[in-house]
């Protein structure tokens, strides 16, 4: 009742957020900073997902999305990965995209670098490749490819 004589510009309006989306991509550097601060890092690794699922993950604040492309077999998934990366990045601009590169695309360190470079250019932030050699892994990281990996079993 005390606002009867206030003009419209004097009345405090609530600040509404229309979206949970935030600017800025979660790079390996940002993830390391989160780890150093002791923050939990959320990763989703579904076997198959689509760009809509990725968008929901991004909006929900998931930090990392590991993904592979759709395809009838391993070769189709490998062929579709760059296109699928672009499709996901269009709708999930801030989530850290961790691309699962099919092993046959990394027969040697040069083909591995070629594949990873294409994926980085298309929007992936890091790669995971099962079954690569330490020599190939070192070659990739020496050439500025962010690689996720498993340590031991």
Backbone as CSV, one residue per row, in Angstrom:
resi,resn,N_x,N_y,N_z,CA_x,CA_y,CA_z,C_x,C_y,C_z
1,UNK,0.806,-1.201,0.000,0.000,0.000,0.000,0.844,1.258,0.000
2,UNK,2.132,1.148,0.308,2.977,2.319,0.383,3.480,2.778,-0.969
3,UNK,3.120,2.120,-2.047,3.631,2.466,-3.367,2.616,3.253,-4.196
4,UNK,1.624,3.801,-3.607,0.559,4.450,-4.369,1.009,5.700,-5.096
5,UNK,1.949,6.438,-4.552,2.369,7.689,-5.186,3.657,7.558,-5.992
6,UNK,4.179,6.348,-6.187,5.429,6.164,-6.938,5.137,6.116,-8.435
7,UNK,6.017,6.731,-9.195,5.872,6.651,-10.649,6.314,5.268,-11.108
8,UNK,5.993,4.932,-12.348,6.335,3.609,-12.883,7.836,3.365,-12.878
9,UNK,8.654,4.380,-13.118,10.101,4.219,-13.138,10.672,4.015,-11.736
10,UNK,9.937,4.420,-10.680,10.411,4.278,-9.307,10.086,2.915,-8.708
11,UNK,9.133,2.202,-9.287,8.750,0.902,-8.760,9.808,-0.120,-9.157
12,UNK,10.331,-0.826,-8.147,11.366,-1.823,-8.418,10.747,-3.040,-9.083
13,UNK,11.288,-3.379,-10.233,10.777,-4.519,-10.987,11.616,-5.746,-10.678
14,UNK,10.990,-6.921,-10.587,11.772,-8.137,-10.323,12.675,-8.457,-11.509
15,UNK,13.838,-8.992,-11.197,14.775,-9.386,-12.250,14.517,-10.844,-12.583
16,UNK,13.937,-11.082,-13.742,13.590,-12.429,-14.160,14.637,-12.970,-15.117
17,UNK,15.001,-14.221,-14.919,15.880,-14.903,-15.862,15.002,-15.690,-16.814
18,UNK,15.222,-15.517,-18.086,14.417,-16.256,-19.056,15.089,-17.543,-19.491
19,UNK,16.334,-17.745,-19.091,17.052,-18.942,-19.505,18.107,-19.294,-18.470
20,UNK,18.384,-20.565,-18.342,19.459,-21.017,-17.459,20.809,-21.007,-18.174
21,UNK,20.807,-20.750,-19.483,22.034,-20.781,-20.265,22.970,-19.661,-19.801
22,UNK,24.266,-19.962,-19.788,25.274,-18.989,-19.441,26.287,-18.918,-20.572
23,UNK,26.934,-17.776,-20.667,27.929,-17.614,-21.721,29.234,-18.276,-21.322
24,UNK,29.989,-18.693,-22.307,31.310,-19.243,-22.075,31.325,-20.762,-22.107
25,UNK,32.317,-21.301,-22.781,32.455,-22.740,-22.918,33.332,-23.306,-21.821
26,UNK,33.066,-24.523,-21.417,33.853,-25.190,-20.387,35.029,-25.896,-21.055
27,UNK,36.158,-25.237,-21.027,37.371,-25.773,-21.647,38.105,-26.658,-20.642
28,UNK,39.121,-27.400,-21.087,39.917,-28.162,-20.126,40.484,-27.279,-19.009
29,UNK,40.871,-26.058,-19.320,41.382,-25.135,-18.305,40.321,-24.870,-17.248
30,UNK,39.067,-24.600,-17.676,37.984,-24.351,-16.717,37.714,-25.582,-15.857
31,UNK,37.738,-26.762,-16.471,37.519,-27.993,-15.711,38.628,-28.200,-14.683
32,UNK,39.871,-27.881,-15.038,40.980,-28.004,-14.086,40.785,-27.036,-12.928
33,UNK,40.327,-25.822,-13.213,40.068,-24.853,-12.153,38.977,-25.363,-11.205
34,UNK,37.927,-25.966,-11.765,36.867,-26.540,-10.934,37.440,-27.633,-10.035
35,UNK,38.274,-28.495,-10.599,38.896,-29.584,-9.827,39.767,-29.012,-8.716
36,UNK,40.574,-27.997,-9.042,41.460,-27.383,-8.050,40.680,-26.756,-6.896
37,UNK,39.482,-26.240,-7.183,38.636,-25.644,-6.138,37.833,-26.698,-5.377
38,UNK,37.933,-27.956,-5.814,37.192,-29.021,-5.141,35.737,-29.109,-5.547
39,UNK,35.377,-28.468,-6.656,33.990,-28.511,-7.128,33.715,-29.845,-7.813
40,UNK,32.490,-30.295,-7.707,32.107,-31.510,-8.410,31.964,-31.206,-9.894
41,UNK,32.415,-32.145,-10.707,32.306,-32.023,-12.158,31.349,-33.109,-12.620
42,UNK,30.317,-32.703,-13.325,29.289,-33.637,-13.770,29.533,-34.017,-15.223
43,UNK,29.592,-35.320,-15.480,29.766,-35.820,-16.840,28.636,-36.786,-17.157
44,UNK,28.102,-36.671,-18.349,27.088,-37.593,-18.837,27.698,-38.323,-20.026
45,UNK,27.568,-39.648,-20.025,28.147,-40.461,-21.095,27.122,-41.456,-21.628
46,UNK,26.065,-40.976,-22.241,25.082,-41.918,-22.767,25.615,-42.602,-24.020
47,UNK,25.161,-43.809,-24.252,25.603,-44.529,-25.449,25.173,-43.784,-26.698
48,UNK,23.954,-43.360,-26.741,23.442,-42.606,-27.889,22.646,-41.421,-27.359
49,UNK,22.865,-40.304,-27.932,22.071,-39.131,-27.574,21.872,-38.309,-28.827
50,UNK,21.033,-37.325,-28.713,20.805,-36.452,-29.851,21.063,-35.014,-29.408
51,UNK,21.064,-34.074,-30.339,21.331,-32.690,-29.960,20.358,-32.142,-28.908
52,UNK,19.105,-32.572,-28.940,18.141,-32.103,-27.949,18.556,-32.539,-26.543
53,UNK,18.990,-33.792,-26.401,19.483,-34.284,-25.114,20.685,-33.458,-24.669
54,UNK,21.594,-33.163,-25.589,22.776,-32.355,-25.272,22.363,-30.962,-24.805
55,UNK,21.358,-30.372,-25.450,20.880,-29.052,-25.050,20.328,-29.101,-23.630
56,UNK,19.555,-30.144,-23.309,19.020,-30.281,-21.955,20.150,-30.409,-20.934
57,UNK,21.174,-31.185,-21.263,22.327,-31.329,-20.371,23.001,-29.982,-20.156
58,UNK,23.182,-29.217,-21.225,23.814,-27.906,-21.147,22.987,-26.990,-20.241
59,UNK,21.681,-26.984,-20.447,20.797,-26.127,-19.650,20.767,-26.550,-18.182
60,UNK,20.942,-27.838,-17.912,20.903,-28.347,-16.540,22.228,-28.136,-15.809
61,UNK,23.243,-27.661,-16.517,24.519,-27.385,-15.878,25.502,-28.543,-15.896
62,UNK,25.241,-29.560,-16.717,26.194,-30.649,-16.858,27.490,-30.068,-17.422
63,UNK,28.619,-30.517,-16.901,29.903,-29.952,-17.309,30.464,-30.599,-18.574
64,UNK,30.363,-31.939,-18.662,30.982,-32.673,-19.766,29.971,-33.628,-20.376
65,UNK,29.908,-33.652,-21.689,29.082,-34.623,-22.411,29.995,-35.446,-23.305
66,UNK,30.105,-36.731,-22.986,30.847,-37.645,-23.857,29.841,-38.205,-24.857
67,UNK,30.224,-38.251,-26.116,29.260,-38.653,-27.138,29.939,-39.372,-28.286
68,UNK,29.144,-40.108,-29.007,29.547,-40.664,-30.281,28.422,-40.354,-31.259
69,UNK,28.653,-40.571,-32.516,27.647,-40.259,-33.526,26.766,-41.472,-33.781
70,UNK,25.574,-41.233,-34.306,24.724,-42.358,-34.671,25.258,-43.051,-35.926
71,UNK,24.925,-44.291,-36.053,25.335,-45.048,-37.232,25.024,-46.511,-37.059
72,UNK,24.833,-47.180,-38.180,24.484,-48.594,-38.166,25.634,-49.458,-37.658
73,UNK,26.866,-49.017,-37.908,28.034,-49.791,-37.477,29.163,-48.820,-37.134
74,UNK,30.298,-49.356,-36.758,31.424,-48.536,-36.318,31.871,-47.557,-37.401
75,UNK,31.959,-48.011,-38.633,32.409,-47.132,-39.713,31.425,-45.988,-39.947
76,UNK,30.127,-46.260,-39.893,29.138,-45.189,-40.055,29.253,-44.171,-38.926
77,UNK,29.440,-44.655,-37.694,29.594,-43.729,-36.565,30.832,-42.857,-36.756
78,UNK,31.912,-43.451,-37.236,33.141,-42.686,-37.485,32.910,-41.620,-38.559
79,UNK,32.217,-41.987,-39.623,31.950,-41.046,-40.717,31.033,-39.906,-40.287
80,UNK,30.154,-40.158,-39.323,29.168,-39.155,-38.901,29.636,-38.263,-37.757
81,UNK,30.791,-38.544,-37.183,31.174,-37.866,-35.949,31.365,-36.358,-36.099
82,UNK,32.015,-35.888,-37.146,32.228,-34.444,-37.319,30.890,-33.728,-37.520
83,UNK,30.036,-34.294,-38.347,28.702,-33.705,-38.575,27.913,-33.678,-37.261
84,UNK,27.961,-34.777,-36.507,27.205,-34.855,-35.259,27.729,-33.847,-34.234
85,UNK,29.031,-33.637,-34.224,29.642,-32.633,-33.340,29.075,-31.254,-33.647
86,UNK,29.005,-30.911,-34.920,28.458,-29.592,-35.307,26.996,-29.462,-34.897
87,UNK,26.230,-30.529,-35.064,24.805,-30.500,-34.698,24.632,-30.293,-33.195
88,UNK,25.427,-30.972,-32.393,25.342,-30.817,-30.937,25.782,-29.416,-30.524
89,UNK,26.892,-28.941,-31.095,27.420,-27.634,-30.702,26.445,-26.503,-31.001
90,UNK,25.642,-26.646,-32.051,24.667,-25.604,-32.389,23.704,-25.335,-31.244
91,UNK,23.296,-26.371,-30.537,22.263,-26.217,-29.505,22.812,-26.307,-28.087
92,UNK,24.058,-26.698,-27.939,24.676,-26.798,-26.616,26.012,-26.047,-26.646
93,UNK,25.962,-24.716,-26.607,27.164,-23.924,-26.845,28.184,-23.903,-25.715
94,UNK,27.790,-24.243,-24.477,28.736,-24.077,-23.370,29.251,-25.380,-22.778
95,UNK,28.578,-26.479,-22.995,28.993,-27.739,-22.398,30.311,-28.198,-23.014
96,UNK,31.120,-28.898,-22.227,32.387,-29.439,-22.727,32.067,-30.722,-23.496
97,UNK,32.343,-30.733,-24.788,32.058,-31.892,-25.623,33.286,-32.794,-25.706
98,UNK,33.122,-34.035,-25.255,34.184,-35.034,-25.248,33.822,-36.088,-26.292
99,UNK,34.463,-36.012,-27.447,34.145,-36.879,-28.583,34.809,-38.235,-28.448
100,UNK,34.033,-39.280,-28.660,34.568,-40.644,-28.666,34.974,-40.965,-30.101
101,UNK,36.288,-40.995,-30.346,36.794,-41.292,-31.687,36.907,-42.802,-31.839
102,UNK,36.359,-43.317,-32.911,36.438,-44.748,-33.172,37.896,-45.142,-33.399
103,UNK,38.284,-46.256,-32.837,39.684,-46.705,-32.832,40.282,-46.797,-34.232
104,UNK,39.524,-47.266,-35.213,40.079,-47.444,-36.558,40.466,-46.110,-37.194
105,UNK,39.986,-44.992,-36.670,40.366,-43.681,-37.193,41.732,-43.244,-36.681
106,UNK,42.317,-44.028,-35.794,43.592,-43.668,-35.178,44.623,-44.763,-35.375
107,UNK,44.687,-45.294,-36.581,45.614,-46.395,-36.884,47.063,-45.978,-36.698
108,UNK,47.340,-44.703,-36.889,48.679,-44.172,-36.638,48.525,-42.762,-36.086
109,UNK,49.603,-42.196,-35.613,49.502,-40.891,-34.957,49.088,-39.765,-35.909
110,UNK,49.388,-39.906,-37.190,49.033,-38.860,-38.150,47.539,-38.864,-38.453
111,UNK,46.963,-40.053,-38.615,45.512,-40.118,-38.846,44.759,-39.724,-37.577
112,UNK,45.316,-40.034,-36.413,44.684,-39.628,-35.151,44.655,-38.104,-35.028
113,UNK,45.774,-37.467,-35.378,45.827,-36.001,-35.322,44.869,-35.381,-36.329
114,UNK,44.798,-35.946,-37.514,43.872,-35.432,-38.526,42.428,-35.493,-38.015
115,UNK,42.042,-36.642,-37.475,40.679,-36.811,-36.974,40.385,-35.859,-35.816
116,UNK,41.297,-35.773,-34.870,41.103,-34.893,-33.717,41.061,-33.421,-34.137
117,UNK,41.874,-33.038,-35.095,41.881,-31.646,-35.572,40.553,-31.269,-36.206
118,UNK,40.006,-32.171,-36.983,38.691,-31.923,-37.603,37.642,-31.745,-36.517
119,UNK,37.659,-32.629,-35.526,36.658,-32.550,-34.461,36.818,-31.290,-33.623
120,UNK,38.068,-30.902,-33.323,38.281,-29.636,-32.607,37.714,-28.470,-33.415
121,UNK,37.978,-28.456,-34.701,37.485,-27.371,-35.559,35.963,-27.349,-35.613
122,UNK,35.340,-28.505,-35.481,33.881,-28.587,-35.553,33.201,-28.401,-34.208
123,UNK,33.960,-28.208,-33.129,33.338,-27.859,-31.853,33.605,-28.779,-30.681
124,UNK,34.320,-29.879,-30.882,34.649,-30.756,-29.755,35.743,-30.096,-28.914
125,UNK,35.663,-30.290,-27.606,36.655,-29.709,-26.705,37.757,-30.695,-26.335
126,UNK,37.426,-31.981,-26.339,38.418,-33.002,-26.018,38.010,-34.310,-26.686
127,UNK,38.934,-35.254,-26.687,38.708,-36.544,-27.352,38.945,-37.669,-26.357
128,UNK,38.297,-38.788,-26.605,38.647,-40.029,-25.931,38.793,-41.084,-27.017
129,UNK,39.903,-41.802,-26.983,40.186,-42.824,-27.989,40.623,-44.078,-27.239
130,UNK,39.895,-45.137,-27.423,40.272,-46.387,-26.769,41.336,-47.094,-27.605
131,UNK,42.310,-47.690,-26.925,43.279,-48.533,-27.602,44.383,-47.824,-28.351
132,UNK,44.670,-46.557,-28.041,45.787,-45.907,-28.732,47.083,-46.160,-27.961
133,UNK,48.171,-46.027,-28.647,49.479,-46.238,-28.020,49.912,-44.980,-27.272
134,UNK,50.844,-45.138,-26.365,51.387,-43.977,-25.655,52.072,-43.012,-26.616
135,UNK,52.696,-43.533,-27.671,53.352,-42.696,-28.681,52.319,-41.796,-29.380
136,UNK,51.185,-42.388,-29.732,50.129,-41.600,-30.382,49.549,-40.581,-29.413
137,UNK,49.336,-40.987,-28.185,48.807,-40.078,-27.168,49.737,-38.881,-26.973
138,UNK,51.029,-39.144,-26.867,52.000,-38.056,-26.710,51.997,-37.146,-27.935
139,UNK,51.927,-37.741,-29.122,51.907,-36.957,-30.355,50.684,-36.029,-30.386
140,UNK,49.540,-36.550,-29.977,48.331,-35.728,-29.950,48.468,-34.571,-28.968
141,UNK,48.908,-34.863,-27.750,49.024,-33.789,-26.764,50.126,-32.799,-27.123
142,UNK,51.201,-33.267,-27.746,52.255,-32.352,-28.223,51.715,-31.408,-29.292
143,UNK,50.652,-31.828,-29.966,50.025,-30.999,-31.004,48.733,-30.352,-30.515
144,UNK,48.634,-30.161,-29.207,47.568,-29.374,-28.563,46.175,-29.992,-28.669
145,UNK,46.092,-31.306,-28.718,44.801,-31.991,-28.686,44.535,-32.367,-27.232
146,UNK,43.385,-31.988,-26.725,42.981,-32.361,-25.368,42.429,-33.774,-25.412
147,UNK,43.052,-34.675,-24.657,42.665,-36.083,-24.695,42.272,-36.540,-23.295
148,UNK,41.104,-37.159,-23.189,40.691,-37.829,-21.955,41.159,-39.265,-22.075
149,UNK,41.480,-39.875,-20.974,41.892,-41.270,-21.033,41.607,-41.984,-19.735
150,UNK,41.781,-43.280,-19.773,41.625,-44.108,-18.593,43.013,-44.473,-18.095
151,UNK,43.161,-44.496,-16.789,44.438,-44.876,-16.208,44.260,-46.229,-15.543
152,UNK,44.839,-47.246,-16.167,44.780,-48.591,-15.597,43.407,-49.214,-15.644
153,UNK,43.354,-50.466,-15.219,42.082,-51.176,-15.093,42.076,-51.984,-13.831
